Short mmCIF file of C-alpha atoms in Angstrom, two decimals:
data_model
loop_
_atom_site.label_atom_id
_atom_site.label_comp_id
_atom_site.label_asym_id
_atom_site.label_seq_id
_atom_site.Cartn_x
_atom_site.Cartn_y
_atom_site.Cartn_z
CA MET K 1 136.76 83.36 -1.10
CA PRO K 2 139.79 81.07 -1.57
CA ARG K 3 142.94 81.97 0.33
CA ARG K 4 144.69 83.23 -2.84
CA SER K 5 142.86 84.81 -5.74
CA PHE K 6 144.76 85.77 -8.88
CA VAL K 7 143.90 89.00 -10.68
CA CYS K 8 146.61 88.50 -13.34
CA ARG K 9 147.29 84.88 -14.17
CA CYS K 10 150.15 85.62 -16.60
CA GLU K 11 152.26 87.34 -13.95
CA ASP K 12 150.82 85.64 -10.85
CA VAL K 13 149.57 88.89 -9.33
CA THR K 14 147.22 88.12 -6.46
CA LEU K 15 144.29 90.09 -5.14
CA SER K 16 146.14 90.70 -1.89
CA GLU K 17 149.09 92.17 -3.81
CA VAL K 18 146.76 94.58 -5.59
CA ASP K 19 145.11 95.46 -2.27
CA HIS K 20 148.55 96.11 -0.79
CA ALA K 21 149.46 98.45 -3.67
CA ILE K 22 146.17 100.32 -3.26
CA ALA K 23 146.89 100.68 0.46
CA LEU K 24 150.22 102.32 -0.47
CA GLY K 25 148.26 105.05 -2.26
CA LEU K 26 148.50 103.74 -5.82
CA HIS K 27 145.02 104.14 -7.27
CA GLU K 28 145.44 104.38 -11.05
CA VAL K 29 145.63 101.53 -13.54
CA GLU K 30 148.95 102.74 -15.02
CA GLU K 31 150.69 102.93 -11.65
CA LEU K 32 149.15 99.69 -10.39
CA LYS K 33 150.43 97.97 -13.54
CA ARG K 34 153.92 99.30 -12.92
CA TYR K 35 153.97 98.45 -9.22
CA THR K 36 152.54 94.92 -9.45
CA GLY K 37 153.58 93.89 -12.98
CA LEU K 38 149.91 93.13 -13.70
CA GLY K 39 149.10 93.04 -17.42
CA THR K 40 152.71 92.69 -18.63
CA GLY K 41 152.57 88.97 -19.50
CA PRO K 42 151.61 87.06 -22.65
CA CYS K 43 148.00 88.36 -22.74
CA GLN K 44 149.15 91.96 -22.16
CA GLY K 45 146.28 92.72 -19.81
CA LYS K 46 143.43 91.50 -21.99
CA GLU K 47 142.23 89.29 -19.17
CA CYS K 48 143.11 91.21 -16.00
CA ILE K 49 142.36 94.81 -16.89
CA SER K 50 138.59 94.38 -16.40
CA ALA K 51 139.09 92.71 -13.03
CA LEU K 52 141.40 95.52 -11.92
CA VAL K 53 139.05 98.26 -13.06
CA LYS K 54 136.10 96.60 -11.31
CA LEU K 55 138.12 96.46 -8.10
CA LEU K 56 138.89 100.17 -8.35
CA ILE K 57 135.25 101.05 -9.09
CA ASP K 58 134.00 98.91 -6.18
CA LYS K 59 136.39 100.73 -3.85
CA GLY K 60 135.24 104.11 -5.14
CA LEU K 61 138.70 104.83 -6.61
CA ALA K 62 137.67 104.99 -10.27
CA ASP K 63 134.73 106.54 -12.07
CA PRO K 64 133.03 103.96 -14.32
CA GLU K 65 132.20 106.73 -16.81
CA THR K 66 135.78 107.90 -17.34
CA VAL K 67 138.20 105.14 -16.26
CA GLN K 68 140.54 104.03 -19.06
CA PRO K 69 142.55 100.83 -19.51
CA PHE K 70 146.34 101.19 -19.53
CA THR K 71 147.98 102.11 -22.83
CA ALA K 72 147.74 99.24 -25.31
CA ARG K 73 151.14 98.48 -26.83
CA PRO K 74 151.65 97.06 -30.30
CA PRO K 75 151.63 94.39 -31.61
CA THR K 76 147.95 93.56 -31.10
CA GLU K 77 148.85 89.92 -30.67
CA PRO K 78 152.27 88.25 -30.29
CA VAL K 79 154.21 88.22 -33.60
CA THR K 80 157.45 86.33 -34.27
CA LEU K 81 160.65 88.24 -34.95
CA GLY K 82 161.05 86.18 -38.11
CA ALA K 83 157.75 87.49 -39.50
CA LEU K 84 158.67 91.05 -38.51
CA ALA K 85 162.11 90.76 -40.12
CA ALA K 86 160.49 89.65 -43.38
CA GLY K 87 158.55 92.91 -43.37
CA LEU K 88 161.66 95.05 -43.71
CA ALA K 89 161.15 97.06 -46.90
CA PRO K 90 164.08 96.79 -49.35
CA ASP K 91 164.54 100.59 -49.34
CA ALA K 92 164.61 100.83 -45.56
CA GLY K 93 168.29 99.88 -45.38
CA ASP K 94 169.86 97.26 -43.18
CA GLY K 95 169.81 99.20 -39.96
CA SER K 96 173.53 99.78 -39.94
CA MET X 1 171.83 102.77 8.44
CA ILE X 2 170.82 99.74 10.46
CA GLY X 3 167.70 97.92 9.29
CA ASN X 4 165.25 99.12 6.71
CA THR X 5 162.18 101.20 7.06
CA LYS X 6 159.11 99.45 5.72
CA ALA X 7 157.57 101.51 2.96
CA GLN X 8 154.13 102.83 3.90
CA ALA X 9 153.49 104.91 0.80
CA MET X 10 155.00 105.58 -2.62
CA GLY X 11 153.83 109.13 -3.15
CA ARG X 12 150.26 110.29 -3.48
CA ARG X 13 148.26 112.81 -5.44
CA ASP X 14 146.89 114.15 -2.13
CA ALA X 15 150.16 114.27 -0.17
CA PRO X 16 149.95 117.52 1.87
CA LEU X 17 152.54 120.11 0.80
CA PRO X 18 154.22 122.45 3.28
CA ASP X 19 154.45 126.15 2.33
CA ARG X 20 158.20 126.00 2.08
CA VAL X 21 160.93 123.38 1.81
CA ASP X 22 164.71 123.51 1.62
CA VAL X 23 164.89 121.50 -1.59
CA ALA X 24 162.06 120.97 -4.08
CA ILE X 25 162.71 118.31 -6.71
CA ILE X 26 160.73 118.49 -9.95
CA GLY X 27 160.39 115.05 -11.52
CA GLY X 28 159.59 111.75 -9.79
CA GLY X 29 161.95 109.64 -11.88
CA ILE X 30 164.95 107.74 -10.64
CA MET X 31 167.24 110.82 -10.61
CA GLY X 32 164.94 112.92 -8.46
CA LEU X 33 163.94 110.09 -6.15
CA ALA X 34 167.48 108.71 -5.67
CA THR X 35 168.59 112.25 -4.77
CA ALA X 36 165.65 112.66 -2.38
CA TYR X 37 166.46 109.30 -0.78
CA HIS X 38 170.10 110.19 -0.13
CA LEU X 39 169.20 113.67 1.14
CA SER X 40 166.68 112.16 3.55
CA LYS X 41 169.25 109.65 4.77
CA ASN X 42 172.15 112.03 5.27
CA SER X 43 170.71 115.46 6.00
CA THR X 44 167.94 117.19 7.91
CA LEU X 45 166.83 119.22 4.89
CA ARG X 46 163.08 119.44 4.24
CA ILE X 47 162.40 117.93 0.83
CA ALA X 48 159.47 117.65 -1.57
CA VAL X 49 159.32 115.79 -4.89
CA ILE X 50 156.72 116.99 -7.40
CA GLU X 51 155.77 114.60 -10.22
CA ARG X 52 153.36 115.72 -12.91
CA SER X 53 152.00 112.21 -13.60
CA TYR X 54 152.54 108.90 -11.80
CA LEU X 55 155.97 107.71 -10.69
CA VAL X 56 157.72 105.64 -13.40
CA SER X 57 155.75 107.47 -16.13
CA GLY X 58 158.86 108.94 -17.78
CA ALA X 59 162.14 107.57 -19.05
CA SER X 60 162.81 105.70 -15.77
CA GLY X 61 159.92 103.38 -16.63
CA ARG X 62 160.83 103.02 -20.30
CA ASN X 63 164.50 102.01 -20.47
CA GLY X 64 166.06 98.60 -21.04
CA GLY X 65 167.48 98.22 -17.53
CA GLY X 66 171.12 97.67 -18.53
CA LEU X 67 174.01 98.62 -16.20
CA ARG X 68 177.55 98.57 -17.54
CA MET X 69 180.99 99.80 -16.63
CA GLN X 70 182.19 99.25 -20.21
CA TRP X 71 182.45 102.89 -21.26
CA GLY X 72 185.03 104.65 -23.39
CA ASP X 73 185.97 107.34 -20.91
CA GLU X 74 187.64 106.98 -17.52
CA GLY X 75 185.17 109.19 -15.66
CA ASN X 76 182.18 107.18 -16.88
CA VAL X 77 183.85 103.83 -16.19
CA THR X 78 184.67 104.86 -12.63
CA LEU X 79 181.21 106.30 -12.04
CA MET X 80 179.55 103.10 -13.27
CA MET X 81 181.85 100.95 -11.13
CA GLN X 82 180.50 102.92 -8.15
CA SER X 83 176.90 102.65 -9.36
CA ILE X 84 177.05 98.88 -9.91
CA GLU X 85 178.75 98.40 -6.54
CA MET X 86 175.89 100.36 -4.92
CA CYS X 87 173.32 98.19 -6.75
CA ARG X 88 174.72 95.03 -5.18
CA GLY X 89 173.26 95.92 -1.78
CA LEU X 90 170.42 98.08 -2.98
CA ALA X 91 167.58 95.54 -2.90
CA GLN X 92 168.18 95.02 0.82
CA GLU X 93 168.62 98.75 1.40
CA LEU X 94 165.40 99.67 -0.42
CA GLY X 95 163.45 96.61 0.73
CA ILE X 96 162.27 95.69 -2.77
CA ASN X 97 163.19 93.09 -5.41
CA LEU X 98 165.15 94.87 -8.15
CA TRP X 99 165.62 91.73 -10.31
CA PHE X 100 169.34 92.66 -10.47
CA ARG X 101 171.40 90.05 -12.30
CA GLN X 102 175.10 90.39 -13.11
CA GLY X 103 175.36 88.37 -16.32
CA GLY X 104 177.87 90.75 -17.87
CA TYR X 105 177.84 92.78 -21.06
CA LEU X 106 179.27 91.24 -24.22
CA PHE X 107 180.29 93.73 -26.93
CA VAL X 108 181.06 92.32 -30.37
CA ALA X 109 182.93 94.23 -33.10
CA ARG X 110 182.71 93.22 -36.75
CA SER X 111 184.75 96.11 -38.20
CA GLU X 112 188.31 97.29 -37.77
CA ALA X 113 187.08 100.54 -36.20
CA GLY X 114 184.97 98.63 -33.70
CA GLU X 115 187.91 96.37 -32.91
CA ARG X 116 190.08 99.42 -32.16
CA ARG X 117 187.43 100.86 -29.85
CA LEU X 118 187.21 97.66 -27.83
CA MET X 119 191.01 97.40 -27.56
CA ARG X 120 191.31 101.01 -26.42
CA ASN X 121 188.50 100.53 -23.89
CA ALA X 122 189.95 97.32 -22.47
CA SER X 123 193.24 99.08 -21.82
CA LEU X 124 191.45 101.96 -20.09
CA HIS X 125 189.33 99.54 -18.05
CA ARG X 126 192.43 97.67 -16.90
CA ASP X 127 193.98 100.94 -15.73
CA VAL X 128 191.00 101.78 -13.50
CA GLY X 129 190.40 98.22 -12.28
CA ALA X 130 187.31 97.21 -14.28
CA PRO X 131 187.49 93.46 -15.07
CA THR X 132 186.83 93.69 -18.84
CA ARG X 133 188.49 91.03 -20.95
CA LEU X 134 188.97 90.84 -24.69
CA MET X 135 188.13 87.63 -26.49
CA THR X 136 187.77 86.05 -29.91
CA GLY X 137 184.44 85.33 -31.56
CA ALA X 138 184.85 81.65 -30.67
CA GLU X 139 185.29 82.57 -27.00
CA ALA X 140 182.26 84.86 -27.17
CA ARG X 141 180.25 81.89 -28.45
CA GLU X 142 181.18 79.99 -25.31
CA ILE X 143 179.27 82.68 -23.39
CA VAL X 144 176.39 82.90 -25.91
CA PRO X 145 176.39 79.65 -27.92
CA GLN X 146 173.50 80.80 -30.15
CA LEU X 147 175.32 83.96 -31.33
CA ASP X 148 176.56 84.16 -34.91
CA THR X 149 180.19 85.23 -34.55
CA ASP X 150 181.46 84.49 -38.06
CA GLN X 151 182.37 88.10 -38.85
CA VAL X 152 183.35 89.02 -35.30
CA ARG X 153 186.89 90.42 -35.17
CA LEU X 154 186.94 90.99 -31.42
CA ALA X 155 184.63 90.83 -28.41
CA ALA X 156 184.80 92.36 -24.94
CA PHE X 157 183.16 90.91 -21.85
CA ASN X 158 182.77 92.36 -18.38
CA PRO X 159 181.17 89.94 -15.90
CA HIS X 160 180.18 92.69 -13.43
CA ASP X 161 177.85 94.45 -15.86
CA GLY X 162 174.21 93.42 -15.63
CA VAL X 163 170.52 94.07 -15.99
CA VAL X 164 167.68 95.11 -13.70
CA PHE X 165 163.95 95.53 -13.95
CA PRO X 166 163.68 99.35 -13.89
CA TRP X 167 160.27 99.87 -12.29
CA PRO X 168 160.99 98.65 -8.74
CA PHE X 169 164.08 100.89 -8.52
CA VAL X 170 161.81 103.90 -8.67
CA TRP X 171 159.28 102.48 -6.21
CA GLY X 172 162.09 101.48 -3.86
CA TYR X 173 163.66 104.93 -3.74
CA ALA X 174 160.21 106.55 -3.43
CA GLY X 175 159.08 104.30 -0.60
CA GLN X 176 162.26 104.84 1.42
CA ALA X 177 162.24 108.60 0.80
CA VAL X 178 158.62 108.89 1.97
CA ALA X 179 159.39 106.75 5.03
CA ARG X 180 162.11 109.28 5.93
CA GLY X 181 159.84 112.28 5.69
CA VAL X 182 160.13 113.35 2.05
CA VAL X 183 156.85 114.62 0.61
CA VAL X 184 156.25 112.89 -2.75
CA ARG X 185 153.35 114.54 -4.57
CA THR X 186 152.19 112.87 -7.78
CA HIS X 187 149.80 113.96 -10.57
CA THR X 188 150.79 117.59 -10.03
CA PRO X 189 152.49 119.53 -12.86
CA VAL X 190 154.79 122.46 -12.18
CA GLN X 191 153.53 125.17 -14.52
CA ARG X 192 156.01 127.92 -13.80
CA ILE X 193 159.02 128.73 -11.64
CA GLU X 194 159.18 132.22 -10.16
CA VAL X 195 162.47 133.67 -8.91
CA LEU X 196 162.10 135.20 -5.42
CA GLY X 197 164.64 137.23 -3.45
CA ASP X 198 165.36 134.31 -1.14
CA GLY X 199 164.42 131.27 -3.17
CA LEU X 200 162.19 129.99 -5.92
CA ARG X 201 158.41 129.61 -6.05
CA LEU X 202 156.78 126.72 -7.89
CA HIS X 203 153.34 127.45 -9.32
CA LEU X 204 151.52 124.12 -9.51
CA GLY X 205 148.75 122.94 -11.79
CA THR X 206 146.53 122.44 -8.74
CA GLY X 207 146.64 126.18 -7.97
CA GLU X 208 148.99 125.60 -5.04
CA GLN X 209 152.39 127.22 -4.56
CA LEU X 210 155.52 125.75 -3.07
CA ASP X 211 158.52 127.88 -2.07
CA ALA X 212 161.99 126.39 -1.84
CA ASP X 213 165.51 127.58 -1.10
CA ARG X 214 166.74 125.46 -3.97
CA VAL X 215 165.02 123.53 -6.73
CA LEU X 216 166.20 120.57 -8.82
CA ASN X 217 165.05 120.21 -12.39
CA ALA X 218 165.16 116.41 -12.65
CA THR X 219 162.70 116.14 -15.53
CA GLY X 220 165.22 114.90 -18.11
CA ALA X 221 163.83 115.07 -21.63
CA TRP X 222 160.92 117.19 -20.33
CA SER X 223 163.23 119.85 -18.84
CA ILE X 224 163.45 122.25 -21.76
CA GLU X 225 160.16 124.09 -21.32
CA LEU X 226 160.66 124.93 -17.64
CA ASN X 227 164.21 126.08 -18.37
CA ARG X 228 163.33 128.26 -21.36
CA ALA X 229 160.56 130.04 -19.43
CA LEU X 230 163.32 131.23 -17.06
CA GLY X 231 165.63 132.25 -19.90
CA ILE X 232 167.89 129.24 -19.33
CA GLU X 233 169.04 128.02 -22.74
CA LEU X 234 170.65 124.59 -22.59
CA PRO X 235 171.39 122.44 -25.65
CA ASN X 236 169.86 119.13 -24.50
CA HIS X 237 166.97 117.77 -26.56
CA PRO X 238 164.70 114.72 -26.53
CA HIS X 239 165.36 111.82 -28.89
CA ARG X 240 162.80 109.03 -29.27
CA HIS X 241 164.22 105.57 -28.70
CA GLU X 242 162.17 102.43 -29.24
CA ILE X 243 162.48 99.12 -27.48
CA MET X 244 160.66 95.80 -27.34
CA SER X 245 160.04 92.92 -25.01
CA SER X 246 159.30 89.28 -25.88
CA GLU X 247 157.39 86.42 -24.35
CA PRO X 248 159.22 85.05 -21.31
CA LEU X 249 161.63 82.14 -21.84
CA LYS X 250 163.58 79.91 -19.50
CA PRO X 251 166.90 81.57 -18.60
CA PHE X 252 169.40 80.88 -21.41
CA LEU X 253 171.11 84.21 -22.15
CA ASP X 254 173.56 85.39 -19.51
CA PRO X 255 174.95 88.71 -20.76
CA LEU X 256 173.45 91.73 -22.41
CA VAL X 257 174.88 91.59 -25.95
CA VAL X 258 175.76 94.73 -27.94
CA ASP X 259 176.62 94.42 -31.63
CA LEU X 260 178.65 97.51 -32.52
CA ALA X 261 178.01 96.95 -36.25
CA THR X 262 174.31 97.78 -35.98
CA GLY X 263 173.83 99.26 -32.51
CA LEU X 264 171.68 96.23 -31.69
CA TYR X 265 171.46 95.30 -28.02
CA PHE X 266 169.52 92.50 -26.35
CA SER X 267 169.37 90.84 -22.97
CA GLN X 268 167.19 88.46 -21.02
CA SER X 269 165.58 89.98 -17.98
CA THR X 270 165.26 88.00 -14.76
CA ARG X 271 161.56 87.81 -15.65
CA GLY X 272 162.60 85.79 -18.72
CA GLU X 273 161.74 88.28 -21.46
CA ILE X 274 164.16 89.19 -24.23
CA VAL X 275 164.46 93.00 -24.16
CA ALA X 276 166.00 94.52 -27.28
CA GLY X 277 166.61 97.82 -29.05
CA ILE X 278 168.68 99.10 -31.96
CA THR X 279 170.17 102.30 -33.34
CA MET X 280 167.75 103.56 -35.98
CA PRO X 281 168.76 105.56 -39.05
CA ASP X 282 168.11 109.24 -38.29
CA THR X 283 164.73 110.60 -39.24
CA GLY X 284 165.20 114.33 -39.59
CA PRO X 285 165.98 117.31 -37.38
CA ALA X 286 166.38 117.15 -33.60
CA ALA X 287 163.04 117.14 -31.76
CA THR X 288 162.12 119.77 -29.20
CA GLU X 289 159.23 117.82 -27.70
CA VAL X 290 159.01 114.28 -26.37
CA ASP X 291 157.48 111.82 -28.86
CA LEU X 292 156.50 108.41 -27.47
CA GLY X 293 155.07 106.84 -30.61
CA SER X 294 155.83 103.24 -31.61
CA SER X 295 156.66 102.24 -35.17
CA ARG X 296 156.48 99.06 -37.20
CA ARG X 297 159.67 100.24 -38.89
CA PHE X 298 161.51 99.73 -35.61
CA LEU X 299 160.25 96.16 -35.18
CA ALA X 300 161.25 95.33 -38.76
CA HIS X 301 164.79 96.70 -38.28
CA LEU X 302 165.13 95.05 -34.90
CA GLY X 303 163.72 91.75 -36.12
CA HIS X 304 166.06 91.75 -39.10
CA ALA X 305 169.19 92.51 -37.06
CA LEU X 306 168.39 90.18 -34.16
CA THR X 307 167.42 87.16 -36.28
CA GLN X 308 170.61 87.67 -38.34
CA VAL X 309 172.87 87.26 -35.31
CA MET X 310 170.62 84.95 -33.20
CA LEU X 311 168.82 82.70 -35.67
CA ILE X 312 166.91 80.95 -32.87
CA THR X 313 165.02 84.17 -32.16
CA SER X 314 163.13 83.81 -35.49
CA GLN X 315 160.35 81.98 -33.68
CA LEU X 316 160.43 84.28 -30.65
CA ARG X 317 157.25 86.31 -30.23
CA VAL X 318 157.23 90.03 -29.51
CA LEU X 319 154.71 90.84 -26.78
CA ARG X 320 155.01 94.61 -26.71
CA GLN X 321 156.98 97.58 -27.95
CA TRP X 322 157.15 101.10 -26.59
CA ALA X 323 159.29 104.21 -26.75
CA GLY X 324 161.13 106.41 -24.31
CA PRO X 325 163.09 109.62 -24.66
CA TYR X 326 166.86 109.91 -24.51
CA ASP X 327 167.67 113.34 -23.06
CA VAL X 328 170.52 114.02 -25.45
CA SER X 329 173.35 116.34 -24.49
CA PRO X 330 175.44 117.41 -27.50
CA ASP X 331 178.78 116.36 -25.97
CA GLY X 332 177.36 113.15 -24.46
CA ASP X 333 177.98 114.35 -20.89
CA ALA X 334 175.19 115.02 -18.39
CA ILE X 335 174.11 118.53 -17.37
CA VAL X 336 174.25 118.75 -13.57
CA GLY X 337 174.65 121.75 -11.30
CA PRO X 338 173.48 125.34 -10.79
CA SER X 339 171.78 126.84 -13.86
CA PRO X 340 173.37 129.76 -15.72
CA GLY X 341 171.65 132.92 -14.44
CA VAL X 342 169.43 131.08 -11.91
CA PRO X 343 171.89 129.50 -9.46
CA ARG X 344 169.19 128.29 -7.05
CA LEU X 345 167.83 126.05 -9.80
CA TYR X 346 169.97 122.95 -10.20
CA GLN X 347 169.84 120.86 -13.36
CA VAL X 348 170.05 117.05 -13.24
CA CYS X 349 169.50 116.44 -16.94
CA GLY X 350 171.18 115.51 -20.22
CA PHE X 351 172.12 111.91 -19.40
CA THR X 352 171.81 110.88 -23.06
CA GLY X 353 170.19 107.48 -22.50
CA HIS X 354 172.36 106.27 -19.64
CA GLY X 355 170.78 108.16 -16.74
CA PHE X 356 169.05 105.16 -15.26
CA MET X 357 172.22 103.12 -14.81
CA MET X 358 174.11 106.10 -13.40
CA ALA X 359 171.34 107.25 -11.04
CA PRO X 360 172.33 105.17 -8.00
CA ALA X 361 175.71 106.97 -7.98
CA VAL X 362 174.43 110.33 -9.23
CA GLY X 363 171.67 110.53 -6.59
CA LYS X 364 174.36 110.36 -3.92
CA ILE X 365 176.62 112.85 -5.71
CA VAL X 366 173.84 115.42 -6.07
CA ALA X 367 172.62 114.87 -2.50
CA ASP X 368 176.18 115.42 -1.21
CA LEU X 369 176.48 118.59 -3.29
CA LEU X 370 173.22 119.99 -1.92
CA SER X 371 173.70 119.01 1.71
CA THR X 372 177.42 119.52 2.28
CA GLY X 373 178.75 121.25 -0.85
CA LYS X 374 180.98 118.24 -1.52
CA HIS X 375 182.12 118.46 -5.12
CA HIS X 376 182.47 115.16 -6.99
CA PRO X 377 185.03 115.39 -9.83
CA MET X 378 182.37 114.60 -12.48
CA LEU X 379 180.54 117.83 -11.57
CA ASP X 380 183.23 119.85 -13.34
CA ARG X 381 182.54 118.29 -16.72
CA TRP X 382 178.76 118.17 -16.06
CA ASP X 383 178.65 121.95 -15.37
CA PRO X 384 175.60 123.44 -17.19
CA SER X 385 177.64 126.59 -17.94
CA ARG X 386 180.21 124.76 -20.07
CA PHE X 387 178.25 125.26 -23.28
CA ALA X 388 178.06 129.06 -22.93
CA ARG X 389 181.74 129.16 -21.90
CA GLY X 390 182.75 127.07 -24.89
CA THR X 391 184.51 124.41 -22.80
CA SER X 392 182.22 121.53 -23.79
CA ARG X 393 184.21 118.56 -25.06
CA ARG X 394 183.14 115.12 -26.30
CA ARG X 395 184.93 112.37 -24.40
CA GLU X 396 182.58 109.42 -24.78
CA ASP X 397 181.95 107.31 -27.91
CA MET X 398 180.21 104.31 -26.35
CA ILE X 399 176.67 105.69 -26.34
CA ILE X 400 174.39 102.96 -27.72
CA GLY X 401 170.98 103.60 -29.27
#
């Protein structure tokens, strides 16, 4: 194995950082996300969540039958503020 | 304290609980953990923190991470001056990167009423020594060149205000508390509080019991159910507040900007993301339960307001949106102290959306109260009994969101 392996390439979270968090007693995907920052970058976890879950299963910390990814947040893919602003319905007011 | 203790754990679902502690803290958010940290530093009290989910699962992990001393009331300004001062050395103290950046807060007013508020505040801030300065729209544009200031009548800037990344605050307090002997038990709900002759008994979702001389209800917007089951009727209620975060950009935006005309606020975190929220038109009666749903309506309002005042954000991509609860107190003041009728149960609730920024100072204030009885002046106005006594008074009009 190379000296540094990245689990989350968006946020530069390495395998050793995840191992460190697990050693601190953090064993769930939601808390590992919030301790390491994994899955909070441009891809929003689409790439790293599987790697993280496999790590947890291999260590016996997650049950492959029941383990869930962290909560998916909208939007499904990045959307510009300009496009979102254009979607403001005329009757929705101006936010003031 | 000389040197820092290296964190060995952050709280565990299998942390062994003693039968009895001096202080049991319900809620592993920043309020409960900052209090536990200060108690463990300055007293020999036995302490346990009980969190029903994971740490950072509540409002402490959902807020925008802004810290400001620009408030409309002397007590809040002074408190936040203390809190920000404490934050300056906190990363070293807690041994964790808090991404704390003092880029200031820039308030802009586009109405006469807003202008009057900023003038009144600046005078108050000068009296208590907060370095807020008033400026024209043109001067504000020197701080944020991309900001549309055409209709701005007045702006106020305080360079000591700033932003943090909220998550590591909670981990930092937790790690240091555990290193000093605090038991932090996660994934364990408190189902019921029983009043004993000499303390309180927590009945836990795991079937365990934990007795304590005194208990803190530090569950914020989730506090109502536990209180009501004991006959404690307090008027705080949860209010859903949405927020969003963008793709990361190179640093270009120094302050957190608040537009008083719309309640829009936005900042750039040290991670590079634009983090933004806005006051939404009310959507019906006050909620009694926490609602964490996200809406497209919010993104449309936010997108409209933000692109109006920062045209360059039109091409900025939103990566994610989420919601968190404000724990709204009807007079805007927190609810801290012994509960009416159950004096061994202390409330640390009702912070109305600004609990995170106040927590570094409040954790110390509450720890001092519990360990030495020292009574910080803010505890008078935060007294949970003020509502029943009829002495509640609104002092603060700078609550954003």
